[in-house]
PDB file of C-alpha atoms in Angstrom:
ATOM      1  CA  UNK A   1     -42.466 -50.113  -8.416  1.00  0.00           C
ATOM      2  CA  UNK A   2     -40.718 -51.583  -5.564  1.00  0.00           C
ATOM      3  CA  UNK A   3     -37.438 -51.902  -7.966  1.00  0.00           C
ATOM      4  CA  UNK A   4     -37.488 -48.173  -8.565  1.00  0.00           C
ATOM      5  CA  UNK A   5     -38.250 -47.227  -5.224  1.00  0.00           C
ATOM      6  CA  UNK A   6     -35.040 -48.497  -4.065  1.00  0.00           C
ATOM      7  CA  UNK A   7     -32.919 -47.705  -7.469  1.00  0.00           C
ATOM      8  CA  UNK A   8     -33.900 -44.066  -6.352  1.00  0.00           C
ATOM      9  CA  UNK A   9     -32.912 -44.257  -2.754  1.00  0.00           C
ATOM     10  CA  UNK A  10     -29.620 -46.034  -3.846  1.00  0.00           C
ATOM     11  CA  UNK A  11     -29.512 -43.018  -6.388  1.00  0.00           C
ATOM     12  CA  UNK A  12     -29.765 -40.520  -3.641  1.00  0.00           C
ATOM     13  CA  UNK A  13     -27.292 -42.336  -1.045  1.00  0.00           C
ATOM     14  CA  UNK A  14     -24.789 -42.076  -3.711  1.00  0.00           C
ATOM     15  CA  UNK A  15     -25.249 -38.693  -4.156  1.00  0.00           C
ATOM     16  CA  UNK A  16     -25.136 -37.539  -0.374  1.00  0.00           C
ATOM     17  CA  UNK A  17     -21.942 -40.103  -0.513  1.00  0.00           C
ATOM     18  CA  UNK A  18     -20.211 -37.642  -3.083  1.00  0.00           C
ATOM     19  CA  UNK A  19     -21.505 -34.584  -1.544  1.00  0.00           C
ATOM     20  CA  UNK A  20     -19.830 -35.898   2.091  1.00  0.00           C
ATOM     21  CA  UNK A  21     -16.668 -36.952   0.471  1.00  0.00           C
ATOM     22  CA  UNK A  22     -16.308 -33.672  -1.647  1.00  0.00           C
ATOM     23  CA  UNK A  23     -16.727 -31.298   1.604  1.00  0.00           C
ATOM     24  CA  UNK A  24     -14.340 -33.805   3.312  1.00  0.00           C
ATOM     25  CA  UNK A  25     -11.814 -32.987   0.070  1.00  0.00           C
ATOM     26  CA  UNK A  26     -12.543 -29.041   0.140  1.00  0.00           C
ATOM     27  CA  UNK A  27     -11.649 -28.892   4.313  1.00  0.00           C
ATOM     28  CA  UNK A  28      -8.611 -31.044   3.777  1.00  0.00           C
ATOM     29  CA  UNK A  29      -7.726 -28.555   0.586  1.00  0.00           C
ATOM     30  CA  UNK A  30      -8.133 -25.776   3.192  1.00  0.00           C
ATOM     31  CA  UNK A  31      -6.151 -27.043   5.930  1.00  0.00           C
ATOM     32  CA  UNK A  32      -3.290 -27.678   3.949  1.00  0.00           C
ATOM     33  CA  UNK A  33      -3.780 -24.029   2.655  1.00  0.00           C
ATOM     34  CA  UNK A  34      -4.475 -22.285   5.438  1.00  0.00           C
ATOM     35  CA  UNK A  35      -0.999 -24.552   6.853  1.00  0.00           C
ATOM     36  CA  UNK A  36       1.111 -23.382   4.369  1.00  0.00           C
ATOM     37  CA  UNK A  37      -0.159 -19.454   3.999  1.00  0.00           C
ATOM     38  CA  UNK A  38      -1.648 -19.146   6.918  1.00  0.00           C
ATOM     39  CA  UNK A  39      -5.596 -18.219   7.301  1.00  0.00           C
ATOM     40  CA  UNK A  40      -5.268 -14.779   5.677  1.00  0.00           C
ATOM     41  CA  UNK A  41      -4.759 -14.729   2.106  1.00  0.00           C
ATOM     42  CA  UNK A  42      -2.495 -13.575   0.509  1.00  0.00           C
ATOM     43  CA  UNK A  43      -1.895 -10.514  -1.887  1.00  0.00           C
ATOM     44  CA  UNK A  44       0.475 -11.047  -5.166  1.00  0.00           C
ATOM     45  CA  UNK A  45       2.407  -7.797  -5.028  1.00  0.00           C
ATOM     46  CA  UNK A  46       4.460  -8.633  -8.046  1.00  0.00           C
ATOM     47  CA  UNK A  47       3.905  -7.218 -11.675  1.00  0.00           C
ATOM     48  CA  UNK A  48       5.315  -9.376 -14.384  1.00  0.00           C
ATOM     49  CA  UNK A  49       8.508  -6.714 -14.504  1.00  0.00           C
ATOM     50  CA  UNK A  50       9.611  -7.844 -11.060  1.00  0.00           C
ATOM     51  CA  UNK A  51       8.524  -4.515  -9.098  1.00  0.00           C
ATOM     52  CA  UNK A  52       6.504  -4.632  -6.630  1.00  0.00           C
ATOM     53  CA  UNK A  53       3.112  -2.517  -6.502  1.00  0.00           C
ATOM     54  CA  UNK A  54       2.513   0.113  -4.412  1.00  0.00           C
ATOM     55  CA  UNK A  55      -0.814   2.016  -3.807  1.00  0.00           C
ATOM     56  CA  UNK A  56      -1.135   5.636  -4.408  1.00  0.00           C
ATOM     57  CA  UNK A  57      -4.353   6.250  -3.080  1.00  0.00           C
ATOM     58  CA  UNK A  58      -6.648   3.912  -0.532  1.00  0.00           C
ATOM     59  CA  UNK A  59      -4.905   0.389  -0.804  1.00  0.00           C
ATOM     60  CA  UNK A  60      -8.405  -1.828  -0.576  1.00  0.00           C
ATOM     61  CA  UNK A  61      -9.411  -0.163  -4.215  1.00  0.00           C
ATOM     62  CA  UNK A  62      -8.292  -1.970  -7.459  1.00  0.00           C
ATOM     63  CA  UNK A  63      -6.001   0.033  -9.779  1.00  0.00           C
ATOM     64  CA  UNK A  64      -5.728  -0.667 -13.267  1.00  0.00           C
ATOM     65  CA  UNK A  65      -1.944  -0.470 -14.421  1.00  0.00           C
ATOM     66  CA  UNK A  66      -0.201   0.812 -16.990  1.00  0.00           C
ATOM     67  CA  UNK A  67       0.994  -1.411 -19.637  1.00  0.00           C
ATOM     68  CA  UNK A  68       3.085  -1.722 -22.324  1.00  0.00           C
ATOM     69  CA  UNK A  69       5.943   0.458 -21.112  1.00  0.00           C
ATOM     70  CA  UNK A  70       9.838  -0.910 -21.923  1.00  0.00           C
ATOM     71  CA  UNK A  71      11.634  -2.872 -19.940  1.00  0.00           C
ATOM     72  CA  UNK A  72      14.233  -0.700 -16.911  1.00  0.00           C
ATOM     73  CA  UNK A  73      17.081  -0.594 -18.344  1.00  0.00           C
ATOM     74  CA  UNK A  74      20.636  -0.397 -16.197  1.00  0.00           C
ATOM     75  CA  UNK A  75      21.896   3.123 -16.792  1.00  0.00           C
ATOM     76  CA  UNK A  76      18.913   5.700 -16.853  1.00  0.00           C
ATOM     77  CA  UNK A  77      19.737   9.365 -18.149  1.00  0.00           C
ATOM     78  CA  UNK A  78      19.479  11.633 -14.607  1.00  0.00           C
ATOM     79  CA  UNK A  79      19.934  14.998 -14.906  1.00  0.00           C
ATOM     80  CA  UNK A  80      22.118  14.866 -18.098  1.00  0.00           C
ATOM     81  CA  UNK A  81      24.066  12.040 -17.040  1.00  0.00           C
ATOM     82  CA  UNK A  82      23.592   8.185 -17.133  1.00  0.00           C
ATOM     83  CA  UNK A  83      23.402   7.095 -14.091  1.00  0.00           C
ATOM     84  CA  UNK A  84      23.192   3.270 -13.405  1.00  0.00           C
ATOM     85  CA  UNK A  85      20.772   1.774 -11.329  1.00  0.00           C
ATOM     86  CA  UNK A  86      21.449  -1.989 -11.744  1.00  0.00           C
ATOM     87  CA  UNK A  87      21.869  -1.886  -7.909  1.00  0.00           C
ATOM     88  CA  UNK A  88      18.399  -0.918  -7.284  1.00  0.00           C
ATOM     89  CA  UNK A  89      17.115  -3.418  -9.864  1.00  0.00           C
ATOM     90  CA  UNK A  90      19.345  -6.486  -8.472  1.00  0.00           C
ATOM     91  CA  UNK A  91      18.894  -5.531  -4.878  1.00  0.00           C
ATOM     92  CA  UNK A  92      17.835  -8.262  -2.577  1.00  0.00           C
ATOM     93  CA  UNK A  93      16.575  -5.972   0.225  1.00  0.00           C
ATOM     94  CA  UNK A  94      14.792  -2.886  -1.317  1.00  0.00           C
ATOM     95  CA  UNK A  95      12.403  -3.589  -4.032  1.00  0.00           C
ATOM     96  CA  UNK A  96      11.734  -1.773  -7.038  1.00  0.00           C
ATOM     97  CA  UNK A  97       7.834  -0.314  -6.991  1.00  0.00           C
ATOM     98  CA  UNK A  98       5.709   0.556  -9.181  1.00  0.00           C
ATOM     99  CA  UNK A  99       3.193   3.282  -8.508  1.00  0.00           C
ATOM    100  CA  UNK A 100      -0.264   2.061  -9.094  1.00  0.00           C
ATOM    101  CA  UNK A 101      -2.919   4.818  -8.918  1.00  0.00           C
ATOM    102  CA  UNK A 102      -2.869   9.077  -9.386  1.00  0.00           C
ATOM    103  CA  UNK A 103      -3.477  10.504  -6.042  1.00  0.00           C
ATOM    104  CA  UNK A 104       0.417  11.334  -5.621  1.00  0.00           C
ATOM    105  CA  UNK A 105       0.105  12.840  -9.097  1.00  0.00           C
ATOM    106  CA  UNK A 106      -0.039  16.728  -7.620  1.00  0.00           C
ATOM    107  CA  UNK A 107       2.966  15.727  -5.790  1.00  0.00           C
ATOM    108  CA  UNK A 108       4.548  14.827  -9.200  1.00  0.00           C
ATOM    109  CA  UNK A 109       4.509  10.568  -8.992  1.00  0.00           C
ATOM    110  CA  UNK A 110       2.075   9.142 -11.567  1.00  0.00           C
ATOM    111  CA  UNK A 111       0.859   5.935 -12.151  1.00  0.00           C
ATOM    112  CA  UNK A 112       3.253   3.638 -13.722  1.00  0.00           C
ATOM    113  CA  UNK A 113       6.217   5.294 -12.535  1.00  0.00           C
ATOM    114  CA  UNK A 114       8.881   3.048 -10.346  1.00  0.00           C
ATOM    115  CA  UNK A 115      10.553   4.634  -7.114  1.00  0.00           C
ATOM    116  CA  UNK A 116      14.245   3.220  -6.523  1.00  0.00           C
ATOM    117  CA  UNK A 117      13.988   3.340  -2.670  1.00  0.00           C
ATOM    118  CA  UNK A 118      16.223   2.548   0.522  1.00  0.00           C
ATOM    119  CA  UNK A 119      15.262   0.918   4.012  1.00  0.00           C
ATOM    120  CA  UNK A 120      14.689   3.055   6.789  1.00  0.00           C
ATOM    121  CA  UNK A 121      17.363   3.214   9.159  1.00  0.00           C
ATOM    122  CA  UNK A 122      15.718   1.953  12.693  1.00  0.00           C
ATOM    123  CA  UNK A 123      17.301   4.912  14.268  1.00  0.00           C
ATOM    124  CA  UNK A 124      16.017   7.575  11.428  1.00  0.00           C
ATOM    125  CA  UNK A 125      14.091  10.222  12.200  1.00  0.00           C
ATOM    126  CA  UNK A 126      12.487  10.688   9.379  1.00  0.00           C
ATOM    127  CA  UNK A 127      11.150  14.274   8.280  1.00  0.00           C
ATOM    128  CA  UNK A 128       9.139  16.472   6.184  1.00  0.00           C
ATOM    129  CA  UNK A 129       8.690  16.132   2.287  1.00  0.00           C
ATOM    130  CA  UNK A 130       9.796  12.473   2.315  1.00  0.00           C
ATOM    131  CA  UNK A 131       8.096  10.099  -0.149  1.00  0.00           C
ATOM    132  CA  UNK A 132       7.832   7.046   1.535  1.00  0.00           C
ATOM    133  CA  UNK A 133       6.623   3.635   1.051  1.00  0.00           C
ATOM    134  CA  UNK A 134       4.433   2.266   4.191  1.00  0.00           C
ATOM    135  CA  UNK A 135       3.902  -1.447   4.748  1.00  0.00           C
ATOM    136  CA  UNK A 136      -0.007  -1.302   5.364  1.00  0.00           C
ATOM    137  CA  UNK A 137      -1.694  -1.965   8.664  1.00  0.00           C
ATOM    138  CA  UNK A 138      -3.845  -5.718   7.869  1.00  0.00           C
ATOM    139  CA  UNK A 139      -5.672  -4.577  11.396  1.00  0.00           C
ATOM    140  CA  UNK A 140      -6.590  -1.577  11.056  1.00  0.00           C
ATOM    141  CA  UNK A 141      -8.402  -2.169   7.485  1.00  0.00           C
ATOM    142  CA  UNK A 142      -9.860  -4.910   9.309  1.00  0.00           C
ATOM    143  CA  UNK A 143     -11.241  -2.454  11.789  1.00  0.00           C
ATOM    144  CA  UNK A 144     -12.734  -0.414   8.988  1.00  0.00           C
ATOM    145  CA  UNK A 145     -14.003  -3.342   7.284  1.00  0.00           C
ATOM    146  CA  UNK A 146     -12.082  -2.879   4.029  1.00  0.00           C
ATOM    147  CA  UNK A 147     -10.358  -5.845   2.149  1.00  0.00           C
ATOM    148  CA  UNK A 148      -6.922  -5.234   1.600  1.00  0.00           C
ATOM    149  CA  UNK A 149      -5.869  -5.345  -2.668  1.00  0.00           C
ATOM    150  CA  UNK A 150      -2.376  -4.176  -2.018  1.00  0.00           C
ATOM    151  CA  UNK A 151       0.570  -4.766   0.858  1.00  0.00           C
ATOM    152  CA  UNK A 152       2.568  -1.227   0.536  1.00  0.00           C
ATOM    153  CA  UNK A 153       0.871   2.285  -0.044  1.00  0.00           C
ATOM    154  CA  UNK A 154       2.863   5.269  -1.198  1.00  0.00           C
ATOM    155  CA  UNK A 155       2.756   8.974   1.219  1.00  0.00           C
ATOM    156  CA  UNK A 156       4.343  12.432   1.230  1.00  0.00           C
ATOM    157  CA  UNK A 157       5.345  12.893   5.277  1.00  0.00           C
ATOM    158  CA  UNK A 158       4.353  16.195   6.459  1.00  0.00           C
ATOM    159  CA  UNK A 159       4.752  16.159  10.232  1.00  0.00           C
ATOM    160  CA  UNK A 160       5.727  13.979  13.316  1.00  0.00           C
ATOM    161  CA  UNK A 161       3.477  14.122  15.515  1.00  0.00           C
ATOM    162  CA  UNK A 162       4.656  13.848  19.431  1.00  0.00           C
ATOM    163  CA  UNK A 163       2.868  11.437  21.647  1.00  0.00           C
ATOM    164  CA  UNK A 164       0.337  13.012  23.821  1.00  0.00           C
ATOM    165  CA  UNK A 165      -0.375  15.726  21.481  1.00  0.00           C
ATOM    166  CA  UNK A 166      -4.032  17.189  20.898  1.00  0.00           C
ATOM    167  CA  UNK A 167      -5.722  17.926  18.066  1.00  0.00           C
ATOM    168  CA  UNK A 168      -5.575  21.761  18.867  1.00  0.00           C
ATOM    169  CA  UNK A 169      -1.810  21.258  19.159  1.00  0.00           C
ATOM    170  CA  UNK A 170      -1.476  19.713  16.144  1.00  0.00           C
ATOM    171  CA  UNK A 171      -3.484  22.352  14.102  1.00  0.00           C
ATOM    172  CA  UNK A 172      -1.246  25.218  16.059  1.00  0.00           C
ATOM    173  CA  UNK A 173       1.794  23.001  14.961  1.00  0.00           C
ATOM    174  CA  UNK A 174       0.924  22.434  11.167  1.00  0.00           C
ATOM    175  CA  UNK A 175       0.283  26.011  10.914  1.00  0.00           C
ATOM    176  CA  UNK A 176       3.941  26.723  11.061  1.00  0.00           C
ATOM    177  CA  UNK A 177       4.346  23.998   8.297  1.00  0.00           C
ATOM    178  CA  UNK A 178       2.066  24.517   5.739  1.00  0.00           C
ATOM    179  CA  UNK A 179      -0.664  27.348   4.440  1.00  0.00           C
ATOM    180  CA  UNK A 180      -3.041  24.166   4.065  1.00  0.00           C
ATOM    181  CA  UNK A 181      -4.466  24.046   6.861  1.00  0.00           C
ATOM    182  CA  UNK A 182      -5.900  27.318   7.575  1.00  0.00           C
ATOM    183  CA  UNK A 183      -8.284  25.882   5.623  1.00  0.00           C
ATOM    184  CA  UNK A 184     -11.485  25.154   7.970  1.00  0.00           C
ATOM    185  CA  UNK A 185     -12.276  22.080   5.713  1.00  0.00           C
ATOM    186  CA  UNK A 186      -9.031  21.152   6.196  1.00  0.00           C
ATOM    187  CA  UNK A 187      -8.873  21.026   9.828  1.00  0.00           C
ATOM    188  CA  UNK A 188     -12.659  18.950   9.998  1.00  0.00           C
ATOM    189  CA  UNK A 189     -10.491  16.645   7.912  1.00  0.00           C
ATOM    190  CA  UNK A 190      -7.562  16.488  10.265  1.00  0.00           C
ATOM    191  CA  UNK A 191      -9.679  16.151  13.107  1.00  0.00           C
ATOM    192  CA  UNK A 192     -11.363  13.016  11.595  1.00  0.00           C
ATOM    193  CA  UNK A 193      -8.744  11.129  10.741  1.00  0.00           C
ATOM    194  CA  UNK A 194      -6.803  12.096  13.289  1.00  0.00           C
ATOM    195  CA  UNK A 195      -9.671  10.616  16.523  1.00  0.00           C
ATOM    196  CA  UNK A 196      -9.772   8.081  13.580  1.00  0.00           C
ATOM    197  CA  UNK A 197      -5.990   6.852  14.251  1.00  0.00           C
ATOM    198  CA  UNK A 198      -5.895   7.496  17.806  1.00  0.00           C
ATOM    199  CA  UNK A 199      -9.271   5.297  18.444  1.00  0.00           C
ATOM    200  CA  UNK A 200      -7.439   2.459  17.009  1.00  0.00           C
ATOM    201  CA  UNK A 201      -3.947   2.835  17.902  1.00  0.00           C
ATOM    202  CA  UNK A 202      -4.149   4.820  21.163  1.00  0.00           C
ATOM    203  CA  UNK A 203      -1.705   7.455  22.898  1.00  0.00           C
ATOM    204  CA  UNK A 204       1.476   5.153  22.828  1.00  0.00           C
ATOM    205  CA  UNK A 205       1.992   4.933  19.573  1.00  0.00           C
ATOM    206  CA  UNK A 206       3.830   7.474  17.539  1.00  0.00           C
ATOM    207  CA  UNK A 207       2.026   8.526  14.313  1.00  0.00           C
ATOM    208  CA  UNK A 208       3.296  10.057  11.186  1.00  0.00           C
ATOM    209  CA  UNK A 209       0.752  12.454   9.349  1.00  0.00           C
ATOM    210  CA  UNK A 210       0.999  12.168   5.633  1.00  0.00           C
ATOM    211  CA  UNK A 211      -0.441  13.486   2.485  1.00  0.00           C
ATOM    212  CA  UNK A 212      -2.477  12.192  -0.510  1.00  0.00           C
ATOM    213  CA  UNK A 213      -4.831  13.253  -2.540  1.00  0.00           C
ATOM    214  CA  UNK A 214      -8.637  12.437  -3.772  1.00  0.00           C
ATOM    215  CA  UNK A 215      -9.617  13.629  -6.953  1.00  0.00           C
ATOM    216  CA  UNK A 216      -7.004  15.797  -6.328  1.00  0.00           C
ATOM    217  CA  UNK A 217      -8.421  17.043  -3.327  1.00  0.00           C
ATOM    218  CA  UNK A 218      -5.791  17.500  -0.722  1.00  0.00           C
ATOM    219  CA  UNK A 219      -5.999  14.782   2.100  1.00  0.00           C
ATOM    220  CA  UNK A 220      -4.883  13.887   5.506  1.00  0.00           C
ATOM    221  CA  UNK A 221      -3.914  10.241   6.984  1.00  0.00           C
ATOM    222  CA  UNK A 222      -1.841   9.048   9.864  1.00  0.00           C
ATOM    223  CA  UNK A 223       0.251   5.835  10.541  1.00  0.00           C
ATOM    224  CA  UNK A 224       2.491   4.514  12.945  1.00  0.00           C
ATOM    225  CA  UNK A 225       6.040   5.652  12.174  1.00  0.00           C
ATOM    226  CA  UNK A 226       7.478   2.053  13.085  1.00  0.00           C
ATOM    227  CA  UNK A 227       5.317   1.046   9.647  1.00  0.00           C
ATOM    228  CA  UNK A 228       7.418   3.120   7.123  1.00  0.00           C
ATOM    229  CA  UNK A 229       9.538   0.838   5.418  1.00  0.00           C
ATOM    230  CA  UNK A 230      11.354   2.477   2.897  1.00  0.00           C
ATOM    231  CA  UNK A 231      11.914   6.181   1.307  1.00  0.00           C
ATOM    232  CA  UNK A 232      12.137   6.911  -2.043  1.00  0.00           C
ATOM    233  CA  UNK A 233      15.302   8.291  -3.642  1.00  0.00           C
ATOM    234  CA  UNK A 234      14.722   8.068  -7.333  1.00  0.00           C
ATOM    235  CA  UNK A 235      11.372   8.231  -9.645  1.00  0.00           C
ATOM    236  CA  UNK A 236      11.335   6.731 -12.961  1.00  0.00           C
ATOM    237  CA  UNK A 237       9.358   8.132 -15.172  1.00  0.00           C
ATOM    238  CA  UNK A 238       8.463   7.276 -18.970  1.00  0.00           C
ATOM    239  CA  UNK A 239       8.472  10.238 -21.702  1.00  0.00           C
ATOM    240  CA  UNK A 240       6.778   7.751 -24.169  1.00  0.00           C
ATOM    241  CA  UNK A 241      10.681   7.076 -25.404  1.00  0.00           C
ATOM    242  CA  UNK A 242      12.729   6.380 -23.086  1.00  0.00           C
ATOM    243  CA  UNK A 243      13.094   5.784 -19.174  1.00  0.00           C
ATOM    244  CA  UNK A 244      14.345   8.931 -17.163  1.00  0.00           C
ATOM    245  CA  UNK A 245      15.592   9.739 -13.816  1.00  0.00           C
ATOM    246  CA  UNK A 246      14.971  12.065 -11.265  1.00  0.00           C
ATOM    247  CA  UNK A 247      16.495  12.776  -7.481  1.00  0.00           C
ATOM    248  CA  UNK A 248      13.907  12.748  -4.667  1.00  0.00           C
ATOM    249  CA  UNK A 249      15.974  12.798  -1.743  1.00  0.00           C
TER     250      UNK A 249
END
């Protein structure tokens, strides 16, 4: 009896002995990731093609891709003439994306398309009816306690908004831009996103207001101009045949 008593303790110490040395193994595992990536992990942005994914639509929901779609070749047919892009595709700057999601599709970018974009000039001013590709804000998802499933999410710029300016200026100001927002749903929508934005990023920081849509519902988001990264020039689009070309910008 004795015997087994002390076969089981010896049992058990062996046991908390592995347990102790496999948490010691799992922190050290951690520190060297968290050392080499940092504490945030990381989002793979890359498809198998080499673009990079961009969200059309809220970039903390999954998107299932399209697949099976030809390789991009070098000279795309734009506008009845080949046109070759093999400086877009062997760029070391400016990415190739891939659109990943439908809420741009009213604005004529579907999912699986690729944009051939260029950086943003730091002295741009960029304007209205620009597609543009926006490095996304890891704090500000944090402050709506969403997790993050892409880097880069895809808007159509609709106005500039000055520093300072209310939301009654903003409405009179839109109103010379577009018919949408006469709309009274429209404007509760503005108004929401737009406290939204300013409760996180304050008065000093200058925001751009964007499109997207929902269900293709039309909707309204803001984000700090310094965040746009690149505008698209190009969309490629598949027919089911072939790759094709056409001029955004």
């Amino acid at each position: 009896m004795r015997k087994k008593t002390i076969f089981a303790n010896h049992k058990h110490a062996v046991k908390c002995a592995l347990l102790v040395n496999v948490l010691k193994l799992k922190n050290i595992l951690l520190n060297i990731y968290y050392f080499a990536f940092g504490k945030e992990a990381r989002i793979d942005s890359h498809n198998s093609d080499g673009t990079v994914r961009v969200a059309a639509g809220d970039p903390s929901l999954s998107v299932s891709p399209v697949k099976g779609l030809e390789a991009i070749p070098d000279r795309i047919l734009c506008e009845n003439s080949l046109m070759d892009i093999s400086t877009y595709k062997f760029s070391e700057d400016v990415p190739v994306f891939t659109v990943d999601g439908s809420s741009m599709s009213p604005e004529g970018l579907s999912n699986g398309d690729k944009l051939l974009c260029r950086k943003v000039d730091a002295l741009e001013t960029i304007g209205e009816g620009k597609f543009v590709v926006i490095d996304v804000d890891r704090e500000y998802y944090k402050f709506k306690n969403k997790e993050l499933k892409f880097d880069y999410k895809l808007r159509r710029t609709l106005y500039r908004v000055p520093l300072g300016m209310s939301i009654d200026e903003l409405i009179g100001s839109l109103k010379k831009v577009t018919n949408s927002i006469f709309l009274e749903e429209n404007q509760k929508n503005l108004m929401t996103k737009y406290n939204e934005a300013i409760k996180f990023y304050g008065t000093q920081k200058e925001l751009m207001l964007s499109v997207t849509y929902r269900k293709g519902e039309l909707r309204y988001s803001f984000h700090p101009v310094d965040l746009i990264t690149y505008i698209a020039v190009y969309v490629l689009k598949h027919n089911g045949e072939e790759w094709r070309a056409k001029k955004l910008e």
